[in-house]
Coordinates of N, CA and C in Angstrom, one line a residue:
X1 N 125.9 80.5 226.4 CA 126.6 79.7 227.4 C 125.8 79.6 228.7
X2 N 125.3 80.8 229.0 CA 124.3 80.5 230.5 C 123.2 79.8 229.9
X3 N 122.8 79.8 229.3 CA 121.5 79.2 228.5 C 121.9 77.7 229.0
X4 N 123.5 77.4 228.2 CA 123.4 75.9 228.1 C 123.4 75.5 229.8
X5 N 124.3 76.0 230.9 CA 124.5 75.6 231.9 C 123.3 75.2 232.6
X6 N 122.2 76.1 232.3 CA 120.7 75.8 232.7 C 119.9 75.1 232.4
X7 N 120.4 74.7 230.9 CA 119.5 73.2 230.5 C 120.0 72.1 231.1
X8 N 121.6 72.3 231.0 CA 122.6 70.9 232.0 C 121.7 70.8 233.6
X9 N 121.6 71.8 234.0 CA 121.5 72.0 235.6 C 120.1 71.3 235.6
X10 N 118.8 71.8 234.5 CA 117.6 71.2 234.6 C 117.9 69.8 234.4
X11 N 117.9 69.3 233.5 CA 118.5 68.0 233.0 C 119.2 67.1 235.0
X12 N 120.2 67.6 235.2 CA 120.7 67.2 236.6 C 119.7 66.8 237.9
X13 N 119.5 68.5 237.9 CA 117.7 68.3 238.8 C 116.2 67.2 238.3
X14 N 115.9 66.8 237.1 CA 115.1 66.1 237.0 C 115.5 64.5 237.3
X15 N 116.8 64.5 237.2 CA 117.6 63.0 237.8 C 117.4 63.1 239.1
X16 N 117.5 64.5 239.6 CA 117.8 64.3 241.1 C 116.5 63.9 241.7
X17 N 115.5 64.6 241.2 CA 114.0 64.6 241.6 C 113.6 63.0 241.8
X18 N 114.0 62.2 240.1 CA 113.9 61.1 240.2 C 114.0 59.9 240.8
X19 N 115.4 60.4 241.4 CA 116.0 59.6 242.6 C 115.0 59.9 243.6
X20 N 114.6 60.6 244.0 CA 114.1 61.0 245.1 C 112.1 59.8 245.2
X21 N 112.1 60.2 244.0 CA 110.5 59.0 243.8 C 111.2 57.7 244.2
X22 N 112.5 57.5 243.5 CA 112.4 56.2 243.9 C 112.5 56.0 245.4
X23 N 112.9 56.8 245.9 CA 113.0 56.7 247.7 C 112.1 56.6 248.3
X24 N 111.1 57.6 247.8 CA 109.9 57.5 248.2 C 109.0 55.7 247.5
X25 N 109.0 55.6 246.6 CA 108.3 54.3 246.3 C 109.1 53.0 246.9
X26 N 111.1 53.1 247.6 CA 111.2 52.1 248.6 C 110.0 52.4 249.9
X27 N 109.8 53.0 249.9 CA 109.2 53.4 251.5 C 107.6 53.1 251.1
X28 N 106.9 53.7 250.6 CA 105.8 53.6 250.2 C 105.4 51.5 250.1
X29 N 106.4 51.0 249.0 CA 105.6 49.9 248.8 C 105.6 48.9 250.0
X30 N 104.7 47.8 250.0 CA 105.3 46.6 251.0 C 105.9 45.7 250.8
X31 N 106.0 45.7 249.0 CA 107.0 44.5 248.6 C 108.5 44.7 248.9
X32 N 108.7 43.3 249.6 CA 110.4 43.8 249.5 C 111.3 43.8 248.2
X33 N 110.6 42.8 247.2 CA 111.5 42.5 246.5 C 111.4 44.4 245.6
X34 N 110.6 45.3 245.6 CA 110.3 46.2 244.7 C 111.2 47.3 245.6
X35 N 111.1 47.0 246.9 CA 112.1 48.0 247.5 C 113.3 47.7 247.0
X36 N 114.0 46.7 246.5 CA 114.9 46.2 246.2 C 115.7 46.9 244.7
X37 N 114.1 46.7 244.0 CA 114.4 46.9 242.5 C 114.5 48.5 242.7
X38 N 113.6 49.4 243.7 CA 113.4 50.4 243.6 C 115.2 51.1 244.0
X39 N 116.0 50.6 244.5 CA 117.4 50.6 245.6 C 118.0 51.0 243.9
X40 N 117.8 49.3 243.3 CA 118.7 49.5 242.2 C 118.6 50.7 240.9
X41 N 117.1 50.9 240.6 CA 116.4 52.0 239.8 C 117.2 53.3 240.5
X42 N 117.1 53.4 241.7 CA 117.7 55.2 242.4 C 119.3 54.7 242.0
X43 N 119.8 53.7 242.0 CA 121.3 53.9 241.6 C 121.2 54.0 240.6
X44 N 120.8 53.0 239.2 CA 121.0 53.7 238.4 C 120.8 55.3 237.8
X45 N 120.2 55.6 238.1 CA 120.1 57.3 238.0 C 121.1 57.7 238.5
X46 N 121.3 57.4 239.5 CA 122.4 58.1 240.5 C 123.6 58.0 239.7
X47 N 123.9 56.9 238.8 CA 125.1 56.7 237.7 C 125.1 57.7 236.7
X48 N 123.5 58.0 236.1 CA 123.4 58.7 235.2 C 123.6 59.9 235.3
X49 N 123.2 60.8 236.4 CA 123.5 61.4 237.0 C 125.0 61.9 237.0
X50 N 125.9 61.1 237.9 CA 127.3 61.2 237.6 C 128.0 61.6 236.5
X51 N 127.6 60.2 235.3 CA 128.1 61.0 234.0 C 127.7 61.6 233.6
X52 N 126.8 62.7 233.5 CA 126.4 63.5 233.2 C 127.0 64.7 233.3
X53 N 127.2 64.7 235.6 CA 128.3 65.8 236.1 C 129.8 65.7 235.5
X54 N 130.3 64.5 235.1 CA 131.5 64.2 234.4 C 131.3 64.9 233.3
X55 N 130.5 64.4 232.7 CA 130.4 65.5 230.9 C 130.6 66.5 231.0
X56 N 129.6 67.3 232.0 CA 129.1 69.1 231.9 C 130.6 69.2 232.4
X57 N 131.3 69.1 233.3 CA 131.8 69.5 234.3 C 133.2 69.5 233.5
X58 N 133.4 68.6 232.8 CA 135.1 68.3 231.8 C 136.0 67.4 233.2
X59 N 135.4 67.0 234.5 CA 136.0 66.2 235.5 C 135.9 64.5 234.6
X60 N 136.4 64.3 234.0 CA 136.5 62.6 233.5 C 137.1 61.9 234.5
X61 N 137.5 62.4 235.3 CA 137.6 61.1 236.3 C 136.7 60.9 237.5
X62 N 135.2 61.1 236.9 CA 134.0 61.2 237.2 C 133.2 59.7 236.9
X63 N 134.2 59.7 235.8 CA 133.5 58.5 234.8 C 134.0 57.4 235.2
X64 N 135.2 57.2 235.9 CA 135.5 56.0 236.9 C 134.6 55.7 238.0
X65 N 134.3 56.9 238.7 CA 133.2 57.0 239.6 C 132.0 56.4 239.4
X66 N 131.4 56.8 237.9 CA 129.9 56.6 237.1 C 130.1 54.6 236.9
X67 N 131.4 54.7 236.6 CA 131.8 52.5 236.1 C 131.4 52.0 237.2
X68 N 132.3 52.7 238.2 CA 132.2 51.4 239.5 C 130.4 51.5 240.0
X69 N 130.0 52.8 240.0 CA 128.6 53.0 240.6 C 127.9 51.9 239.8
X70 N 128.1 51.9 238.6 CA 127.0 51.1 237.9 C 127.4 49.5 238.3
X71 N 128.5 49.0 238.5 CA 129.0 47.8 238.5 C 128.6 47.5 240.3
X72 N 128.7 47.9 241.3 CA 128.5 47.9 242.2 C 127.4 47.6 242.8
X73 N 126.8 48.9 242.7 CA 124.8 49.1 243.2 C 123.9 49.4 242.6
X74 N 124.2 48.8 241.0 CA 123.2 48.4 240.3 C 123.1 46.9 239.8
X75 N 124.1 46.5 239.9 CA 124.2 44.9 239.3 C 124.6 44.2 240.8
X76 N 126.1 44.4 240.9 CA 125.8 43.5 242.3 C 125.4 43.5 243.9
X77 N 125.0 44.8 244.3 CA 124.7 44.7 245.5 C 123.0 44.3 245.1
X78 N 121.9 45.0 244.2 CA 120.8 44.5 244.2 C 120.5 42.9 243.9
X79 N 121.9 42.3 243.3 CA 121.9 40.7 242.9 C 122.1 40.1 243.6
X80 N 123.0 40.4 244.7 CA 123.7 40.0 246.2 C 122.1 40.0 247.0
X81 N 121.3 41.0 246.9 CA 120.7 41.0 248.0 C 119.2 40.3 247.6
X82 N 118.8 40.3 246.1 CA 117.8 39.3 245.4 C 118.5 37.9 246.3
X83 N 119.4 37.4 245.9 CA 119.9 36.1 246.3 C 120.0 35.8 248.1
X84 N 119.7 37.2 248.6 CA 119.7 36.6 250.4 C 118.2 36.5 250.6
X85 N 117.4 37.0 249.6 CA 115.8 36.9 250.4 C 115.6 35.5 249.5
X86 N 116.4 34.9 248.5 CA 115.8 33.8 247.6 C 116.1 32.8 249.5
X87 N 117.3 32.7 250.0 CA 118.3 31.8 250.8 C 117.7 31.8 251.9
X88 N 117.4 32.6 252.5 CA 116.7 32.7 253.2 C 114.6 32.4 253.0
X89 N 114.7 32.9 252.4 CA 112.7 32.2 251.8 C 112.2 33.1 252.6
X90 N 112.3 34.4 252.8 CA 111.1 35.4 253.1 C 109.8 35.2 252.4
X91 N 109.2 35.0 253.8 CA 107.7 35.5 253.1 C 107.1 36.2 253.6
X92 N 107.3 36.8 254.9 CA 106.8 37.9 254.7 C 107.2 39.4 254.6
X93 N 106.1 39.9 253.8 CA 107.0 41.1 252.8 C 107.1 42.1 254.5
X94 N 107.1 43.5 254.1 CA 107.9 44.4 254.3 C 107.1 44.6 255.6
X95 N 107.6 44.8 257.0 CA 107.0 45.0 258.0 C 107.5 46.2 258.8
X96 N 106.7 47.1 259.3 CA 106.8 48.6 259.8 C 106.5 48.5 261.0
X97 N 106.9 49.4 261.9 CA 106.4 50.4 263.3 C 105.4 51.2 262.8
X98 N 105.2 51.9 261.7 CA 104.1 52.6 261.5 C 103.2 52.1 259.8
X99 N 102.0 52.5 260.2 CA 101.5 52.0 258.2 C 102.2 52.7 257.6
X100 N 101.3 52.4 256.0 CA 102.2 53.3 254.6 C 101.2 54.7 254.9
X101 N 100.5 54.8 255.0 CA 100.0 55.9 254.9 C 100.8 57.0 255.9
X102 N 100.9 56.4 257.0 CA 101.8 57.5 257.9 C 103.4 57.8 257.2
X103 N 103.8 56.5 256.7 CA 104.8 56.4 256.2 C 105.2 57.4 255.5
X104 N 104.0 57.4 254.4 CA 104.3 58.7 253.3 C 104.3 59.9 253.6
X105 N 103.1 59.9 254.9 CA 103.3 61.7 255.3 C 104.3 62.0 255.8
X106 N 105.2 60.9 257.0 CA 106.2 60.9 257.2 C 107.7 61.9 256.2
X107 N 107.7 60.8 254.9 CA 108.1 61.4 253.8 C 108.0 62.3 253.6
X108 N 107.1 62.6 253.4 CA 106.8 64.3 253.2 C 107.1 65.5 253.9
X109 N 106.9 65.1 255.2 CA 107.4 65.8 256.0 C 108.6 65.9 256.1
X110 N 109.8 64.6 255.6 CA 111.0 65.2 255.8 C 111.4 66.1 254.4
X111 N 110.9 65.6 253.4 CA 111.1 65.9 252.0 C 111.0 67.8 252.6
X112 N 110.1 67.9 253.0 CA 109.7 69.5 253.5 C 110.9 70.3 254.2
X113 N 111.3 69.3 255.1 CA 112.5 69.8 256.2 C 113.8 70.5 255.6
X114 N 114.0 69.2 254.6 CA 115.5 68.9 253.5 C 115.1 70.4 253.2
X115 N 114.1 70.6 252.0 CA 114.1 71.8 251.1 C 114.0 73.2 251.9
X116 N 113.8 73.2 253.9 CA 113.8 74.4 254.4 C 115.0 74.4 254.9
X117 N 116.2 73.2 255.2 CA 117.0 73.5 255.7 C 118.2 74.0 254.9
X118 N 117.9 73.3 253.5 CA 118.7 73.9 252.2 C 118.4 75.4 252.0
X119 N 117.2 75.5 252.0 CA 116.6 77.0 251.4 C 117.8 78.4 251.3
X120 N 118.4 78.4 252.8 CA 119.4 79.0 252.8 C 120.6 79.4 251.9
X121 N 121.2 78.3 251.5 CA 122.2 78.1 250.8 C 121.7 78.1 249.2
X122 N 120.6 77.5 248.9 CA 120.2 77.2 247.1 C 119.4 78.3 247.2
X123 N 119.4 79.5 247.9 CA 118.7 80.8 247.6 C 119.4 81.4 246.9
X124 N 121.1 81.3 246.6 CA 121.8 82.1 246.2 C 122.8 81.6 245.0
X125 N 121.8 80.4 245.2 CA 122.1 79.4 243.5 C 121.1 79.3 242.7
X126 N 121.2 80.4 241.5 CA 120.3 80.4 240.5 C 120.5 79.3 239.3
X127 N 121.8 78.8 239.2 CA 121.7 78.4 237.8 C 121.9 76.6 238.1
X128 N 122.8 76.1 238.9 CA 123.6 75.0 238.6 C 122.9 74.1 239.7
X129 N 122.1 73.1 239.2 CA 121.7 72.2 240.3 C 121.2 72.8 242.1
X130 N 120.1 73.7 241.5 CA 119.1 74.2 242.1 C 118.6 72.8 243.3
X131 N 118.4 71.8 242.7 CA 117.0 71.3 243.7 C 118.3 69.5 244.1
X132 N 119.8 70.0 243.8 CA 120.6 68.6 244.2 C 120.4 68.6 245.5
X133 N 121.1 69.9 246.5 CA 121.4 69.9 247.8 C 120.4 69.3 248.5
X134 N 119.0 69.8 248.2 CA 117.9 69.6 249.4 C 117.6 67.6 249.0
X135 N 117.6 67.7 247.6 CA 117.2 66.1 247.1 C 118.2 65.0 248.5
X136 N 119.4 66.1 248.1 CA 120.6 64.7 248.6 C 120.3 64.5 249.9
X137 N 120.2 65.6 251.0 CA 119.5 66.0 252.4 C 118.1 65.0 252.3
X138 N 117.4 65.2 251.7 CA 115.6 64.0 252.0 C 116.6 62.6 251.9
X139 N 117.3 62.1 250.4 CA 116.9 61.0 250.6 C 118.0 60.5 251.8
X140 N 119.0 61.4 252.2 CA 120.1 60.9 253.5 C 118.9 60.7 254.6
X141 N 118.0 61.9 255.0 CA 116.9 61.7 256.1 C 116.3 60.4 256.0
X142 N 115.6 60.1 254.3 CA 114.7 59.3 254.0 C 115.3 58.1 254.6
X143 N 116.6 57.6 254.1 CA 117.1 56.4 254.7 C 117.6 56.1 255.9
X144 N 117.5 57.4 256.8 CA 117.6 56.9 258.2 C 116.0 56.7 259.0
X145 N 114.9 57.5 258.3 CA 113.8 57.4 258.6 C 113.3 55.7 258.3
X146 N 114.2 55.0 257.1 CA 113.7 54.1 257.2 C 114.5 52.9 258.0
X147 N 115.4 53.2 258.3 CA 116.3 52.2 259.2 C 115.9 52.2 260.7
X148 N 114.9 53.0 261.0 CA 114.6 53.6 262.6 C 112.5 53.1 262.4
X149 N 112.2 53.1 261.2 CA 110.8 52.5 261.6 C 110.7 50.8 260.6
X150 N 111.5 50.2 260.5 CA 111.1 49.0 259.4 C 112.0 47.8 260.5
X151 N 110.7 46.8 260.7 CA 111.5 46.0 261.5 C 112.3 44.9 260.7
X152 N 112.4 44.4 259.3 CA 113.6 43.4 258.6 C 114.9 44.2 258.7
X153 N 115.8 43.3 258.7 CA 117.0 43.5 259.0 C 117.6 43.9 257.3
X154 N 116.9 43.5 256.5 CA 117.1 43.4 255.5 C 116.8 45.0 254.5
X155 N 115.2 45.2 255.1 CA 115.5 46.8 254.8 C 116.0 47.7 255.5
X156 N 116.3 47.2 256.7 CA 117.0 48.4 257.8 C 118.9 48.4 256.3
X157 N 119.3 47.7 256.4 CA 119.8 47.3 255.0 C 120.0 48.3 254.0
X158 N 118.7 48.7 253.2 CA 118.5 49.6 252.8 C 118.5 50.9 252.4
X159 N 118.0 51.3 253.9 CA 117.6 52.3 254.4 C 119.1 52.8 254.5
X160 N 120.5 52.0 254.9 CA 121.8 52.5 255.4 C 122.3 53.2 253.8
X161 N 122.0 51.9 252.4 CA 122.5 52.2 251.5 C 121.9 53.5 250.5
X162 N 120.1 53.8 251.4 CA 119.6 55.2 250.6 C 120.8 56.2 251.9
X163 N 121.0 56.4 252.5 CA 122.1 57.2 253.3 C 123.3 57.4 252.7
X164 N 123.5 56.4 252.0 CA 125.3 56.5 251.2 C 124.8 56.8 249.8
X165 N 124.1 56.8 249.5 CA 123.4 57.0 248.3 C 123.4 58.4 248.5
X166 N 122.9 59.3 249.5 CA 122.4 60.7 249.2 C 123.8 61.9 250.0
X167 N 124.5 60.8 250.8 CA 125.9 61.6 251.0 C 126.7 61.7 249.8
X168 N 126.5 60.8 248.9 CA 127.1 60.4 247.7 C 127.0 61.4 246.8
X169 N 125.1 61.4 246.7 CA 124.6 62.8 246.0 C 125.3 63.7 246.4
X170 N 125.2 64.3 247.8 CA 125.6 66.0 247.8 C 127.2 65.8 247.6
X171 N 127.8 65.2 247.6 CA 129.2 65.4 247.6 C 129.2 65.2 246.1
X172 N 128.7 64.9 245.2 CA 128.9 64.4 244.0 C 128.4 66.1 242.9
X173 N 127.5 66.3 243.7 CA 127.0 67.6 242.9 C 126.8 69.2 243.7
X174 N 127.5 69.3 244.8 CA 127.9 70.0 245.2 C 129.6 70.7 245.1
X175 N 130.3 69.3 244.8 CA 131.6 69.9 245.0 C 133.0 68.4 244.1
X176 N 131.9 67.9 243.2 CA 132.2 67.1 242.0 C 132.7 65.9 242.9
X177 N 132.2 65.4 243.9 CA 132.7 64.4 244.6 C 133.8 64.7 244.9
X178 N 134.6 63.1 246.0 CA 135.6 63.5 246.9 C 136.7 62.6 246.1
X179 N 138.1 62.9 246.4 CA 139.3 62.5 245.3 C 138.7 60.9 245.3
X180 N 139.3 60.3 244.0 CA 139.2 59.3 243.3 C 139.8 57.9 244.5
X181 N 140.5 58.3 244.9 CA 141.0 57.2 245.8 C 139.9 57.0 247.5
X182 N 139.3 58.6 247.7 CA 138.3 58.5 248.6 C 137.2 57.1 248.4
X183 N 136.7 57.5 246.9 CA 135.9 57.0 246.8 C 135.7 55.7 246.6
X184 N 136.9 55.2 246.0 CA 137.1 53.5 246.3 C 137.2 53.2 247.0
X185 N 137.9 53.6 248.2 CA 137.8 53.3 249.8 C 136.3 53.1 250.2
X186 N 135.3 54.5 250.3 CA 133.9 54.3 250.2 C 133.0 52.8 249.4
X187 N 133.5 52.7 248.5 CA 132.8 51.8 247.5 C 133.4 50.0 248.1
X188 N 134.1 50.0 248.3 CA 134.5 48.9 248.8 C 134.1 48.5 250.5
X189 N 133.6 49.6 251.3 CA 133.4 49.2 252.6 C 132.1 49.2 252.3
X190 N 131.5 49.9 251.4 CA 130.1 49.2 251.4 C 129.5 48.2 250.7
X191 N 130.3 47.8 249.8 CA 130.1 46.4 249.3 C 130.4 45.2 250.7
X192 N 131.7 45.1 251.0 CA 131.9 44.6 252.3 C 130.7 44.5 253.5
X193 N 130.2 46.1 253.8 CA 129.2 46.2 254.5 C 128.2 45.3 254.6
X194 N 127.7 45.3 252.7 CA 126.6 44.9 252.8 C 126.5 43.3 252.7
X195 N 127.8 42.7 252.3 CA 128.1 41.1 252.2 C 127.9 40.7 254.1
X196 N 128.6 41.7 254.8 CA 128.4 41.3 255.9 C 126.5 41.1 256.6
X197 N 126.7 42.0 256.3 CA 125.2 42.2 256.6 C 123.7 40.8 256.0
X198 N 124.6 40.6 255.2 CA 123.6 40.1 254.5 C 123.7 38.6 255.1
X199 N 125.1 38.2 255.4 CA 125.8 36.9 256.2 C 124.8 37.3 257.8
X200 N 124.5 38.4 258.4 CA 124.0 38.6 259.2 C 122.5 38.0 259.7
X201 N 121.6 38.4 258.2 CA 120.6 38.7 258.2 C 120.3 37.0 257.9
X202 N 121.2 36.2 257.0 CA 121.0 34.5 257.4 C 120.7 34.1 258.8
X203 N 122.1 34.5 259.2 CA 122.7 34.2 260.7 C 121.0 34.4 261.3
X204 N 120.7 35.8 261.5 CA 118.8 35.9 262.3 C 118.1 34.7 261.5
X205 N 118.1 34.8 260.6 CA 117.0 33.6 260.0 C 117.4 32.2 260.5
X206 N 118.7 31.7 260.6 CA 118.7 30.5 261.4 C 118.2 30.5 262.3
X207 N 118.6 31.9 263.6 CA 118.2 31.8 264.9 C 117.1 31.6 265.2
X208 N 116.2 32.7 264.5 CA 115.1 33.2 265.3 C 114.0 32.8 264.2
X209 N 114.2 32.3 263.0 CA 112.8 31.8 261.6 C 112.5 32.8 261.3
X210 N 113.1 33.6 261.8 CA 112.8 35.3 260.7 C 114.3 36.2 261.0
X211 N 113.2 37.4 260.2 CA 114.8 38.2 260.1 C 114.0 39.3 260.6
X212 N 113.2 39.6 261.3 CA 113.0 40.8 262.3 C 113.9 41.1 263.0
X213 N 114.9 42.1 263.6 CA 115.8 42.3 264.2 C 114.5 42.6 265.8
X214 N 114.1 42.9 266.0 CA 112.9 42.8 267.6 C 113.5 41.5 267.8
X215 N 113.5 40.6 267.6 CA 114.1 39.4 268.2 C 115.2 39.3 268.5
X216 N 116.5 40.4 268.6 CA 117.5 40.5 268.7 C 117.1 40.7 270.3
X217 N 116.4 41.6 270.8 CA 116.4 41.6 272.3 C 115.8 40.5 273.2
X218 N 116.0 39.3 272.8 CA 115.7 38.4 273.3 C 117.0 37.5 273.8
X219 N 117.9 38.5 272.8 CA 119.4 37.7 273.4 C 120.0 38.2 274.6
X220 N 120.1 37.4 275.8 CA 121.1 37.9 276.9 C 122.1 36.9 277.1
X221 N 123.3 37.6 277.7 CA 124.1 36.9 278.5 C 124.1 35.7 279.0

């Protein structure tokens, strides 16, 4: 029996890790459209994941959780948001406050932080999703690290949904997620969120012929 819980738990943690590359390769590349694909890649895991915690766990109503994830932020928010850089006609790809190279050390350095500020707590967890807590902690950091240095509005975007993404994680594998009705509530203001946002990120592209939000401080009274 402990045997099996530790292969489930590895199995868990190699999704979790996974997610975590993909966070890192949104950040890393300068293509937008790959940060895009990469958004959709970390959800789906993030689904896989789910059902997974639903199977080990005997919580089936995990697996409502795992439907909507997959129907939501893998099909339509990444298709929603292919369709605002088609409407818009970006061309130019992914633009920073800092390069990729700083970028990644960046990364790294928080990926560092997550796993010392966890250390505490997964010191005294040997068997069950050892490396979830610190993963969910980087990529929640990762996506505010990227909403605070990327000047498109579009991956500032992003960066919000790797944040709900990794609150999602630790609440999902820490403590089997939050009741069923929480989470629709969740899942529906971020679909909403992101429709708004994305009506937003037009809105800049009429104004200003780009979607840099730096042009927002040009608006006064």
């Amino acid at each position: 029996m402990q045997q099996h819980i530790i292969v489930n738990s590895q199995i868990i943690d190699v999704l979790a890790v996974m997610m975590l590359m993909a966070t890192v390769l949104h950040i890393g590349t300068s293509r937008l459209t790959t940060c895009v694909w990469a958004y959709a890649i970390r959800s789906f895991i993030l689904a896989c994941a789910s059902g997974l915690i639903a199977y080990f766990s005997g919580m089936y109503h995990i697996f409502i959780t795992t439907g909507i994830t997959l129907v939501i932020k893998v099909i339509i928010i990444p298709g929603f948001l292919f369709y605002i850089i088609k409407k818009v006609g970006i061309k130019k790809e992914v633009e920073s406050y800092l390069s990729s190279t700083l970028s990644l050390l960046g990364s790294c350095g928080i990926i560092l932080i997550a796993y010392y500020a966890a250390e505490p707590i997964i010191r005294f967890e040997t068997t069950f999703m050892k490396h979830c807590l610190p993963v969910s902690i980087a990529i929640t950091l990762l996506g505010f690290f990227t909403m605070i240095t990327r000047k498109k509005a579009i991956t500032q975007i992003l960066g919000l949904l790797a944040m709900e993404d990794g609150l999602f994680f630790v609440a999902l594998s820490t403590s089997y997620g939050m009741p069923l009705i929480v989470e629709l509530g969740v899942f529906f203001d971020i679909l909403v969120s992101v429709i708004i946002m994305g009506i937003y990120v037009y809105r800049i592209k009429e104004t200003f012929e780009t979607t840099d939000t730096d042009f927002l401080r040009e608006l006064k009274e």
